[in-house]
Amino acid sequence: MTGTAGLIGVDWGTSNLRVMRIADGGRVLDSRSDSRGAGGLTSDQFHGVLQDVAGDWLAEGLPILCCGMAGARSRWREMAYLPCPADVGDLATAVASPRDAPRVSIVPGVAVYEDDRLQDVVRGEETQVFGLDAPDEALVVGPGTHSKWIRTSQGRMTGFRTFMTGELFAAIRKGTILGADMGEPGVDDDAFAAGVDRALRDPALTAALFSVRVEGLAGRLSAASAADYLSGLLIGAEVAAQTDARDRPVILIGAEVLCRRYAAALARGGFHDVRIADGAAATARGLWRIHEAVSR
Amino acid sequence: MTGTAGLIGVDWGTSNLRVMRIADGGRVLDSRSDSRGAGGLTSDQFHGVLQDVAGDWLAEGLPILCCGMAGARSRWREMAYLPCPADVGDLATAVASPRDAPRVSIVPGVAVYEDDRLQDVVRGEETQVFGLDAPDEALVVGPGTHSKWIRTSQGRMTGFRTFMTGELFAAIRKGTILGADMGEPGVDDDAFAAGVDRALRDPALTAALFSVRVEGLAGRLSAASAADYLSGLLIGAEVAAQTDARDRPVILIGAEVLCRRYAAALARGGFHDVRIADGAAATARGLWRIHEAVSR
């Protein structure tokens, strides 16, 4: 895309890095990815990796704003979590630079506290949330290894919960009897729906998981479809925990295949307004909006 | 122990075999264990293994009664599950012999059906249940890889649920970020209790699991205590799913260390009558009682 860049945006995840040239309003002009995620770097390595990936862009002299795991403990610079509720202005006030790169600003993560006790944390999703044009009283869902269900109200993040869905799915497949002979997910929508429905009516997840085996014994679930059923159970358990927010519009951000599965599960749970948003575009727009708020 | 044997009892688990000489009333006179569990044997290997382990006992000409996984699909002889409710007489009526060993009788497993659909299964625990002197309206709990919560009423098994607790605990430790740096369980009773309490008040287990990480980030949970907290979450989730049976006496059968942890969790969940029974003795007595009922 053509246009004049006003910001270099950096989305530094645990296992992946993305650097973007961002134009006015948050449009991505150009982007580059690298596998050197924050999870494998020590604090003195970040600046070198960024130079390596986008040294020519950095030379343009634009401001650089970074979200994600670069701000985690033992990474580039530890950024304290900002408490919920939080909005773009709160994030902008709290950005700070690593010692070895004063031109770089890092966006803090956001935390939920209850009775002054830390209850949950995000790093990166807060930037995406502020890049969405979410309706009032929305629910923003970022499916994945650690799925985030974030509630927003009038432009503020008001609370969220993290579900270990993706990581549990992998651990169950690899480390339990349920994974024996299990195929890949994505082949049987009916098995997925059956798993979702089971989780919606059965709050005892560790017992419901055993139904993967029983359904197989009973001849109602083939090995080829078992991964879809298991995925349905785990995603259904997330939806079941959020049914009090059933009347909120939901915005899904993440890989499209996964978002479509969540959309199907949400529909079964009685959510009636579910949209899928482009996560990369939301991150860029969120970085731009935080940058604008910093500059004000 | 001395005495006259009346039965050779065989408890053939997935990963272990135990053969017992059993006296009148179900007392164990002598027992031998072997690592050739049913999980690793094909149907034509069972008889040879039994001869190998206890050929001298078999030569005494006593009846031989076998419970557990020898009756599972693709093992010694597949025994159809008996539907709940079931009592000792029902099990006795259904025992049958493998083709290659007419002197051996195998006890069937028991199943829960709902609307004619298979819902859950046990193999082995039914024999233990009938070896207990359970009070009326009891709850028999067999903690382990797949924990079984079995309801009994006036000498009958009336229903049960299987929780994949032990297997999930191992898979989460080995396959997720929570397991990094995690110590062994059994060192911090307070962390265990905190995990139980969290599970009792928070029905969203896959979100509660993330609290292992958050508690660590907040400095409230050390790496050394994290395994106890995780164990508390998973065992607490079992207890939470059974609180409607809070007024029943509970009998725990299994490894004593594990039973003590369950007893602590049950107490936190409001169960006030919890006893620990000897599982091996219960199996022997159960086999004896089924044998008696067969002989009547």
Coordinates of C-alpha atoms in Angstrom, one line a residue:
Chain A
M1 CA 0.0 0.0 0.0
T2 CA 1.1 3.6 -0.6
G3 CA 0.8 6.4 1.8
T4 CA 2.9 8.3 4.4
A5 CA 3.9 6.3 7.5
G6 CA 3.5 8.1 10.8
L7 CA 4.4 5.3 13.2
I8 CA 6.4 2.1 13.4
G9 CA 4.2 -0.5 15.2
V10 CA 5.6 -3.6 16.8
D11 CA 3.5 -6.5 17.9
W12 CA 5.9 -8.7 19.9
G13 CA 4.2 -12.0 20.8
T14 CA 5.7 -14.9 22.7
S15 CA 6.6 -16.8 19.6
N16 CA 6.4 -14.3 16.8
L17 CA 7.3 -10.7 16.0
R18 CA 5.5 -8.4 13.6
V19 CA 6.7 -4.9 12.6
M20 CA 4.5 -2.6 10.7
R21 CA 4.7 0.8 8.9
I22 CA 1.5 2.4 9.9
A23 CA -0.2 5.4 8.2
D24 CA -2.5 8.0 9.7
G25 CA -5.7 6.4 11.1
G26 CA -3.9 3.1 11.7
R27 CA -3.8 1.6 8.2
V28 CA -0.9 -0.9 7.7
L29 CA 1.3 0.2 4.8
D30 CA 3.8 -2.6 5.0
S31 CA 4.6 -5.4 7.5
R32 CA 7.3 -7.9 8.3
S33 CA 7.3 -11.0 10.5
D34 CA 10.0 -12.9 12.3
S35 CA 10.0 -16.0 14.4
R36 CA 12.2 -14.4 17.1
G37 CA 9.3 -14.1 19.6
A38 CA 9.7 -12.5 23.0
G39 CA 9.6 -15.8 24.8
G40 CA 13.0 -16.8 23.6
L41 CA 14.8 -13.4 24.0
T42 CA 16.7 -11.8 27.0
S43 CA 16.3 -8.1 27.6
D44 CA 19.5 -7.2 25.8
Q45 CA 18.5 -8.9 22.6
F46 CA 15.3 -7.1 21.7
H47 CA 16.9 -4.0 20.2
G48 CA 19.2 -6.0 18.0
V49 CA 16.4 -8.2 16.7
L50 CA 14.3 -5.2 15.9
Q51 CA 17.2 -3.5 14.0
D52 CA 17.8 -6.7 12.2
V53 CA 14.2 -7.1 11.1
A54 CA 13.4 -3.4 10.3
G55 CA 16.6 -1.3 10.6
D56 CA 15.7 0.5 7.4
W57 CA 12.3 1.5 8.7
L58 CA 13.7 2.6 12.1
A59 CA 16.1 4.9 10.2
E60 CA 13.2 6.9 9.0
G61 CA 13.0 8.5 12.4
L62 CA 9.4 7.7 13.1
P63 CA 8.1 7.0 16.6
I64 CA 8.1 3.3 17.5
L65 CA 5.3 1.8 19.6
C66 CA 5.5 -1.8 20.8
C67 CA 2.7 -4.0 22.4
G68 CA 2.7 -7.6 23.6
M69 CA 5.2 -9.7 25.5
A70 CA 8.1 -7.3 25.1
G71 CA 6.7 -5.7 28.3
A72 CA 6.6 -9.0 30.2
R73 CA 8.8 -9.8 33.2
S74 CA 12.4 -10.6 32.2
R75 CA 11.8 -9.4 28.6
W76 CA 12.7 -6.0 27.0
R77 CA 11.4 -3.9 29.9
E78 CA 8.9 -5.1 32.5
M79 CA 5.8 -2.9 32.3
A80 CA 3.5 -3.1 35.3
Y81 CA -0.1 -4.1 34.5
L82 CA -2.6 -1.3 34.3
P83 CA -5.7 -2.0 36.3
C84 CA -9.2 -2.4 34.8
P85 CA -11.2 -0.4 33.9
A86 CA -8.8 1.1 31.4
D87 CA -9.1 3.1 28.2
V88 CA -6.7 4.3 25.5
G89 CA -5.8 7.4 27.5
D90 CA -4.8 5.3 30.5
L91 CA -2.6 3.1 28.3
A92 CA -1.0 6.2 26.6
T93 CA -0.1 7.7 30.0
A94 CA 1.7 4.5 31.1
V95 CA 3.9 3.8 28.1
A96 CA 7.6 3.7 28.8
S97 CA 10.9 3.1 27.0
P98 CA 13.4 0.3 27.5
R99 CA 16.8 1.6 28.8
D100 CA 18.7 0.7 25.6
A101 CA 16.1 2.2 23.1
P102 CA 14.7 5.5 24.2
R103 CA 12.9 6.0 20.9
V104 CA 10.8 2.9 21.6
S105 CA 7.7 3.1 23.7
I106 CA 6.1 -0.1 25.2
V107 CA 2.4 -0.4 25.9
P108 CA 1.7 -1.9 29.3
G109 CA -0.5 -5.0 29.8
V110 CA -3.8 -4.8 31.7
A111 CA -4.9 -6.6 34.8
V112 CA -8.1 -7.4 36.7
Y113 CA -7.9 -6.9 40.4
E114 CA -10.5 -8.1 42.9
D115 CA -10.2 -6.8 46.5
D116 CA -6.7 -5.5 45.5
R117 CA -5.7 -9.0 44.5
L118 CA -4.4 -9.7 41.0
Q119 CA -6.9 -12.0 39.2
D120 CA -6.0 -12.0 35.5
V121 CA -3.7 -10.4 33.0
V122 CA -3.4 -9.6 29.3
R123 CA -0.5 -8.3 27.2
G124 CA -1.3 -7.4 23.6
E125 CA -5.0 -8.0 23.5
E126 CA -5.6 -4.6 25.1
T127 CA -4.1 -2.9 22.1
Q128 CA -6.4 -4.9 19.7
V129 CA -9.4 -4.1 21.8
F130 CA -8.8 -0.3 21.4
G131 CA -8.3 -0.8 17.6
L132 CA -11.8 -2.2 17.2
D133 CA -14.8 -0.1 16.7
A134 CA -16.6 -2.0 19.3
P135 CA -20.2 -1.2 20.1
D136 CA -21.0 -0.3 23.7
E137 CA -21.2 -3.1 26.2
A138 CA -19.4 -5.6 23.9
L139 CA -17.5 -8.8 24.4
V140 CA -14.2 -9.1 22.6
V141 CA -13.0 -12.7 22.3
G142 CA -9.4 -13.6 21.2
P143 CA -9.4 -17.4 20.8
G144 CA -6.1 -19.3 20.9
T145 CA -3.6 -20.9 23.3
H146 CA -4.9 -18.7 26.1
S147 CA -8.3 -17.4 25.0
K148 CA -9.2 -14.0 26.3
W149 CA -12.8 -12.9 26.9
I150 CA -12.8 -9.1 27.3
R151 CA -15.7 -7.0 28.3
T152 CA -15.8 -3.4 27.1
S153 CA -18.1 -0.6 27.9
Q154 CA -18.1 2.8 26.2
G155 CA -14.5 2.5 25.0
R156 CA -13.1 1.1 28.2
M157 CA -12.0 -2.4 29.1
T158 CA -14.0 -3.3 32.1
G159 CA -12.9 -6.8 32.8
F160 CA -11.7 -10.1 31.3
R161 CA -11.0 -13.8 31.9
T162 CA -8.4 -16.0 30.4
F163 CA -9.2 -19.6 29.4
M164 CA -6.4 -22.1 28.7
T165 CA -8.3 -23.7 25.9
G166 CA -5.8 -24.1 23.1
E167 CA -3.0 -25.2 25.4
L168 CA -5.3 -27.7 27.2
F169 CA -6.5 -29.1 23.9
A170 CA -2.9 -29.8 22.8
A171 CA -2.0 -31.3 26.2
I172 CA -5.0 -33.6 26.3
R173 CA -4.4 -34.8 22.8
K174 CA -0.7 -35.5 23.5
G175 CA -0.8 -36.6 27.1
T176 CA -4.0 -38.6 27.7
I177 CA -5.8 -41.7 26.5
L178 CA -8.3 -39.4 24.7
G179 CA -5.6 -38.5 22.2
A180 CA -4.9 -42.1 21.1
D181 CA -5.9 -42.4 17.5
M182 CA -7.4 -38.9 17.5
G183 CA -7.5 -37.2 14.1
E184 CA -7.2 -33.5 13.4
P185 CA -10.0 -31.0 14.2
G186 CA -12.0 -29.3 11.5
V187 CA -13.6 -32.3 9.7
D188 CA -16.9 -32.9 11.6
D189 CA -19.1 -29.9 12.4
D190 CA -21.7 -32.2 14.0
A191 CA -19.2 -33.7 16.4
F192 CA -18.0 -30.2 17.3
A193 CA -21.6 -29.1 17.9
A194 CA -22.3 -32.2 20.1
G195 CA -19.2 -31.3 22.2
V196 CA -20.4 -27.7 22.6
D197 CA -23.9 -28.8 23.6
R198 CA -22.5 -31.3 26.1
A199 CA -20.3 -28.6 27.7
L200 CA -23.2 -26.1 27.8
R201 CA -25.4 -28.5 29.8
D202 CA -22.7 -30.2 31.9
P203 CA -20.6 -27.9 34.2
A204 CA -18.3 -30.7 35.3
L205 CA -15.7 -30.4 32.5
T206 CA -13.3 -33.1 33.8
A207 CA -16.2 -35.6 33.8
A208 CA -17.5 -34.3 30.4
L209 CA -14.0 -35.0 29.0
F210 CA -14.4 -38.7 29.8
S211 CA -17.4 -38.6 27.4
V212 CA -14.9 -38.5 24.5
R213 CA -14.1 -42.1 25.5
V214 CA -17.6 -43.1 26.3
E215 CA -19.0 -41.7 23.0
G216 CA -16.3 -43.8 21.2
L217 CA -17.1 -47.0 23.2
A218 CA -20.8 -46.5 22.4
G219 CA -20.0 -46.2 18.7
R220 CA -21.4 -42.7 18.5
L221 CA -18.0 -40.9 17.8
S222 CA -15.3 -42.1 15.4
A223 CA -11.6 -41.6 16.0
A224 CA -11.6 -39.2 13.0
S225 CA -14.3 -37.0 14.6
A226 CA -13.0 -37.1 18.2
A227 CA -10.8 -34.0 17.9
D228 CA -13.8 -32.0 16.8
Y229 CA -15.8 -33.2 19.8
L230 CA -13.0 -32.5 22.2
S231 CA -12.6 -29.0 20.7
G232 CA -16.3 -28.5 21.1
L233 CA -16.2 -29.5 24.8
L234 CA -13.4 -27.0 25.6
I235 CA -14.8 -24.1 23.5
G236 CA -18.2 -24.9 24.8
A237 CA -16.9 -24.6 28.4
E238 CA -15.7 -21.1 27.6
V239 CA -19.1 -20.1 26.2
A240 CA -20.9 -21.7 29.2
A241 CA -18.9 -19.5 31.5
Q242 CA -20.0 -16.3 29.7
T243 CA -23.7 -16.9 29.1
D244 CA -24.5 -14.0 31.4
A245 CA -23.1 -11.8 28.6
R246 CA -25.3 -13.4 26.0
D247 CA -27.0 -10.1 25.0
R248 CA -23.7 -8.4 24.2
P249 CA -22.5 -8.1 20.7
V250 CA -19.4 -10.3 20.4
I251 CA -16.3 -9.5 18.3
L252 CA -14.0 -12.4 17.5
I253 CA -10.4 -11.6 16.7
G254 CA -7.9 -14.3 15.6
A255 CA -7.3 -16.9 13.0
E256 CA -10.4 -17.1 10.8
V257 CA -10.8 -20.9 11.0
L258 CA -10.8 -20.8 14.8
C259 CA -13.1 -17.7 14.9
R260 CA -15.6 -19.6 12.8
R261 CA -15.6 -22.4 15.3
Y262 CA -16.1 -20.0 18.1
A263 CA -18.9 -18.3 16.2
A264 CA -20.7 -21.6 15.8
A265 CA -20.2 -22.4 19.6
L266 CA -21.5 -18.9 20.6
A267 CA -24.6 -19.3 18.4
R268 CA -25.3 -22.6 20.2
G269 CA -24.9 -20.8 23.5
G270 CA -27.6 -18.2 22.6
F271 CA -25.3 -15.3 21.5
H272 CA -27.1 -13.7 18.6
D273 CA -24.7 -10.9 17.4
V274 CA -21.3 -12.3 16.6
R275 CA -18.8 -10.7 14.2
I276 CA -15.3 -11.6 13.1
A277 CA -12.7 -8.8 13.0
D278 CA -9.2 -8.8 11.4
G279 CA -6.8 -9.1 14.3
A280 CA -3.7 -7.7 12.6
A281 CA -5.6 -4.6 11.4
A282 CA -7.0 -4.1 15.0
T283 CA -3.5 -4.2 16.5
A284 CA -2.2 -1.6 14.0
R285 CA -5.2 0.6 14.6
G286 CA -4.9 0.2 18.4
L287 CA -1.2 1.1 18.3
W288 CA -2.1 4.2 16.2
R289 CA -4.8 5.3 18.6
I290 CA -2.5 4.9 21.6
H291 CA 0.2 6.8 19.7
E292 CA -2.3 9.6 19.0
A293 CA -3.3 9.7 22.7
V294 CA 0.4 9.8 23.7
S295 CA 1.0 12.8 21.3
R296 CA -2.0 14.8 22.6
Chain B
M1 CA -2.1 -65.6 56.9
T2 CA -3.3 -69.1 57.5
G3 CA -6.6 -70.5 56.7
T4 CA -8.3 -72.5 53.9
A5 CA -8.7 -70.8 50.6
G6 CA -12.0 -71.0 48.8
L7 CA -11.4 -68.8 45.8
I8 CA -8.6 -67.5 43.6
G9 CA -9.4 -63.8 43.0
V10 CA -7.8 -61.9 40.1
D11 CA -7.8 -58.1 39.9
W12 CA -6.6 -57.4 36.4
G13 CA -6.0 -53.7 36.0
T14 CA -4.8 -51.8 32.9
S15 CA -1.2 -51.7 34.1
N16 CA -1.0 -54.2 36.9
L17 CA -2.2 -57.7 37.8
R18 CA -2.9 -59.0 41.3
V19 CA -3.8 -62.6 42.1
M20 CA -5.1 -63.6 45.6
R21 CA -5.9 -66.7 47.5
I22 CA -9.1 -65.7 49.3
A23 CA -10.6 -67.4 52.4
D24 CA -14.2 -67.7 53.4
G25 CA -15.7 -64.2 53.9
G26 CA -13.2 -62.6 51.6
R27 CA -10.1 -62.5 53.7
V28 CA -6.8 -62.4 51.6
L29 CA -4.5 -65.3 52.6
D30 CA -1.8 -64.5 50.1
S31 CA -1.3 -62.3 47.1
R32 CA 1.0 -61.8 44.2
S33 CA 1.4 -58.9 41.8
D34 CA 2.8 -58.6 38.3
S35 CA 3.3 -55.7 35.9
R36 CA 1.7 -57.5 33.0
G37 CA -1.5 -55.4 33.1
A38 CA -4.4 -56.0 30.7
G39 CA -3.6 -52.9 28.7
G40 CA -0.6 -54.6 27.1
L41 CA -2.0 -58.1 26.5
T42 CA -3.9 -59.7 23.6
S43 CA -6.7 -62.1 24.4
D44 CA -4.5 -65.2 23.8
Q45 CA -1.9 -64.1 26.3
F46 CA -4.0 -63.8 29.5
H47 CA -4.2 -67.4 30.4
G48 CA -0.5 -67.9 30.0
V49 CA 0.3 -64.9 32.2
L50 CA -2.0 -66.1 34.9
Q51 CA -0.4 -69.6 34.8
D52 CA 3.0 -67.9 35.0
V53 CA 2.1 -65.8 38.0
A54 CA 0.0 -68.3 40.0
G55 CA 0.1 -71.7 38.3
D56 CA 0.7 -73.5 41.6
W57 CA -2.5 -71.8 43.1
L58 CA -4.5 -72.6 40.0
A59 CA -3.5 -76.3 40.4
E60 CA -5.4 -76.4 43.7
G61 CA -8.6 -76.6 41.6
L62 CA -10.4 -73.7 43.3
P63 CA -12.9 -71.5 41.4
I64 CA -11.2 -68.4 39.8
L65 CA -13.0 -65.1 39.6
C66 CA -11.5 -62.1 37.8
C67 CA -12.5 -58.5 37.8
G68 CA -11.2 -55.4 36.0
M69 CA -9.9 -54.8 32.5
A70 CA -9.6 -58.5 31.5
G71 CA -13.3 -58.0 30.5
A72 CA -12.6 -54.9 28.3
R73 CA -12.9 -54.9 24.5
S74 CA -10.0 -56.7 22.8
R75 CA -8.8 -58.2 26.1
W76 CA -9.4 -61.7 27.5
R77 CA -13.1 -61.8 26.8
E78 CA -15.2 -58.7 26.2
M79 CA -17.9 -58.5 28.9
A80 CA -20.9 -56.3 28.1
Y81 CA -21.5 -53.6 30.7
L82 CA -24.3 -54.3 33.2
P83 CA -26.7 -51.3 33.5
C84 CA -27.1 -49.4 36.7
P85 CA -28.8 -49.9 39.1
A86 CA -27.0 -53.1 39.8
D87 CA -26.3 -55.3 42.8
V88 CA -24.1 -58.3 43.6
G89 CA -26.8 -60.7 42.4
D90 CA -26.9 -58.9 39.0
L91 CA -23.1 -59.2 38.6
A92 CA -23.1 -62.9 39.6
T93 CA -25.8 -63.7 37.0
A94 CA -23.7 -62.1 34.3
V95 CA -20.2 -63.6 34.9
A96 CA -18.8 -65.6 32.0
S97 CA -15.7 -67.5 31.0
P98 CA -13.1 -66.8 28.3
R99 CA -13.0 -69.4 25.6
D100 CA -9.5 -70.7 26.5
A101 CA -10.1 -70.9 30.3
P102 CA -13.6 -72.4 31.2
R103 CA -12.6 -72.5 34.9
V104 CA -12.2 -68.7 35.0
S105 CA -15.2 -66.4 35.4
I106 CA -15.0 -62.7 34.5
V107 CA -17.0 -60.0 36.3
P108 CA -18.7 -57.6 33.9
G109 CA -18.2 -53.8 34.2
V110 CA -21.2 -51.6 35.0
A111 CA -22.6 -48.7 32.9
V112 CA -24.8 -45.7 33.3
Y113 CA -27.4 -45.2 30.6
E114 CA -29.6 -42.2 30.2
D115 CA -32.5 -42.4 27.7
D116 CA -30.9 -45.7 26.5
R117 CA -27.7 -43.9 25.7
L118 CA -24.4 -45.1 27.3
Q119 CA -23.2 -42.3 29.6
D120 CA -20.4 -43.7 31.7
V121 CA -18.5 -47.0 32.5
V122 CA -16.5 -48.7 35.2
R123 CA -14.6 -52.0 35.3
G124 CA -13.2 -53.2 38.6
E125 CA -14.6 -50.5 40.9
E126 CA -18.0 -52.3 40.9
T127 CA -16.3 -55.2 42.6
Q128 CA -14.7 -52.9 45.2
V129 CA -18.1 -51.3 45.9
F130 CA -19.7 -54.6 46.7
G131 CA -16.8 -55.5 49.0
L132 CA -17.4 -52.5 51.2
D133 CA -19.8 -52.4 54.0
A134 CA -21.2 -49.1 52.8
P135 CA -24.0 -47.4 54.7
D136 CA -27.2 -46.8 52.9
E137 CA -27.1 -43.8 50.4
A138 CA -23.4 -43.6 50.3
L139 CA -20.9 -42.1 47.9
V140 CA -17.9 -44.3 47.1
V141 CA -14.9 -42.5 45.6
G142 CA -12.0 -44.1 43.9
P143 CA -9.4 -41.4 43.2
G144 CA -6.8 -41.9 40.5
T145 CA -6.1 -41.6 36.8
H146 CA -9.8 -41.7 36.2
S147 CA -11.6 -41.0 39.4
K148 CA -14.9 -42.7 40.0
W149 CA -17.7 -41.2 42.1
I150 CA -20.2 -44.0 42.7
R151 CA -23.5 -43.6 44.4
T152 CA -24.9 -46.6 46.3
S153 CA -28.3 -47.2 47.9
Q154 CA -29.2 -50.2 50.0
G155 CA -26.5 -52.4 48.5
R156 CA -27.0 -51.3 44.9
M157 CA -24.9 -49.1 42.6
T158 CA -27.3 -46.5 41.5
G159 CA -25.1 -44.3 39.3
F160 CA -21.6 -42.9 38.9
R161 CA -19.4 -40.4 37.1
T162 CA -15.8 -40.6 35.9
F163 CA -13.5 -37.6 36.3
M164 CA -10.2 -37.6 34.3
T165 CA -8.4 -35.9 37.2
G166 CA -5.2 -37.9 37.5
E167 CA -4.6 -38.1 33.8
L168 CA -5.3 -34.4 33.3
F169 CA -3.0 -33.4 36.2
A170 CA -0.1 -35.3 34.5
A171 CA -1.0 -33.9 31.0
I172 CA -1.2 -30.3 32.3
R173 CA 2.1 -30.6 34.2
K174 CA 3.9 -32.1 31.2
G175 CA 2.2 -30.3 28.3
T176 CA 1.5 -26.7 29.4
I177 CA 3.2 -23.6 30.6
L178 CA 1.8 -24.3 34.1
G179 CA 4.1 -27.3 34.4
A180 CA 7.3 -25.2 33.9
D181 CA 9.4 -25.3 37.1
M182 CA 6.5 -27.0 38.9
G183 CA 7.5 -29.1 41.9
E184 CA 5.9 -32.3 43.2
P185 CA 2.6 -32.3 45.0
G186 CA 2.3 -33.1 48.7
V187 CA 4.4 -30.4 50.2
D188 CA 2.0 -27.5 50.8
D189 CA -1.4 -28.2 52.3
D190 CA -2.4 -24.5 52.3
A191 CA -1.8 -24.3 48.5
F192 CA -3.8 -27.4 48.0
A193 CA -6.7 -25.9 50.1
A194 CA -6.5 -22.6 48.2
G195 CA -6.9 -24.6 44.9
V196 CA -9.8 -26.5 46.3
D197 CA -11.5 -23.4 47.5
R198 CA -11.0 -21.7 44.1
A199 CA -12.6 -24.6 42.3
L200 CA -15.5 -24.7 44.7
R201 CA -16.4 -21.1 44.0
D202 CA -15.4 -20.9 40.3
P203 CA -17.2 -23.2 37.9
A204 CA -15.0 -22.3 34.9
L205 CA -12.2 -24.7 35.3
T206 CA -10.2 -23.8 32.2
A207 CA -10.2 -20.2 33.4
A208 CA -9.4 -21.2 37.0
L209 CA -6.4 -23.2 35.7
F210 CA -4.9 -19.9 34.5
S211 CA -4.9 -18.8 38.1
V212 CA -1.9 -21.1 38.7
R213 CA 0.0 -18.6 36.5
V214 CA -1.6 -15.5 37.9
E215 CA -1.0 -16.6 41.5
G216 CA 2.7 -17.1 40.6
L217 CA 2.9 -13.7 38.9
A218 CA 1.3 -12.1 41.9
G219 CA 3.9 -13.7 44.2
R220 CA 1.3 -15.6 46.1
L221 CA 2.3 -19.1 44.9
S222 CA 5.8 -20.4 44.7
A223 CA 7.0 -22.9 42.0
A224 CA 7.4 -25.4 44.8
S225 CA 3.8 -25.2 45.9
A226 CA 2.2 -24.9 42.4
A227 CA 1.6 -28.6 42.0
D228 CA -0.4 -28.7 45.2
Y229 CA -2.5 -25.7 44.1
L230 CA -3.1 -27.4 40.7
S231 CA -4.0 -30.7 42.4
G232 CA -6.4 -28.7 44.6
L233 CA -8.1 -27.1 41.6
L234 CA -8.7 -30.5 39.9
I235 CA -9.8 -32.4 42.9
G236 CA -11.9 -29.4 44.0
A237 CA -13.6 -29.5 40.6
E238 CA -14.7 -33.1 41.4
V239 CA -16.0 -32.2 44.8
A240 CA -17.8 -29.1 43.4
A241 CA -19.7 -31.4 40.9
Q242 CA -20.9 -33.6 43.8
T243 CA -22.0 -31.1 46.4
D244 CA -25.6 -32.3 45.9
A245 CA -24.5 -35.5 47.7
R246 CA -23.0 -33.6 50.6
D247 CA -25.1 -35.3 53.2
R248 CA -24.0 -38.8 52.1
P249 CA -21.3 -40.7 54.0
V250 CA -18.3 -40.9 51.7
I251 CA -16.0 -43.9 51.5
L252 CA -12.6 -43.3 49.8
I253 CA -10.8 -46.3 48.3
G254 CA -7.3 -46.0 46.9
A255 CA -3.7 -45.0 47.7
E256 CA -3.7 -43.6 51.2
V257 CA -1.8 -40.3 50.4
L258 CA -4.3 -39.6 47.6
C259 CA -7.3 -40.5 49.8
R260 CA -6.1 -38.1 52.5
R261 CA -6.0 -35.3 49.9
Y262 CA -9.5 -36.1 48.8
A263 CA -10.7 -36.2 52.4
A264 CA -9.3 -32.7 52.9
A265 CA -11.0 -31.5 49.8
L266 CA -14.3 -33.1 50.7
A267 CA -14.2 -31.5 54.1
R268 CA -13.8 -28.1 52.5
G269 CA -16.8 -28.9 50.3
G270 CA -19.0 -29.5 53.3
F271 CA -18.9 -33.3 53.4
H272 CA -18.9 -34.2 57.0
D273 CA -18.7 -38.0 57.1
V274 CA -15.6 -39.2 55.2
R275 CA -13.9 -42.5 55.8
I276 CA -10.9 -44.2 54.0
A277 CA -11.2 -47.9 53.2
D278 CA -8.6 -50.5 52.1
G279 CA -9.0 -50.9 48.4
A280 CA -7.3 -54.3 48.1
A281 CA -9.3 -55.8 50.9
A282 CA -12.5 -54.4 49.3
T283 CA -11.7 -56.0 46.0
A284 CA -11.1 -59.4 47.6
R285 CA -14.3 -59.2 49.7
G286 CA -16.2 -58.1 46.6
L287 CA -14.9 -61.0 44.6
W288 CA -15.8 -63.3 47.4
R289 CA -19.4 -62.0 47.6
I290 CA -19.9 -62.2 43.9
H291 CA -18.5 -65.8 44.1
E292 CA -21.0 -66.6 46.9
A293 CA -23.9 -65.2 44.8
V294 CA -22.8 -67.2 41.8
S295 CA -22.7 -70.4 43.9
R296 CA -26.2 -69.8 45.4

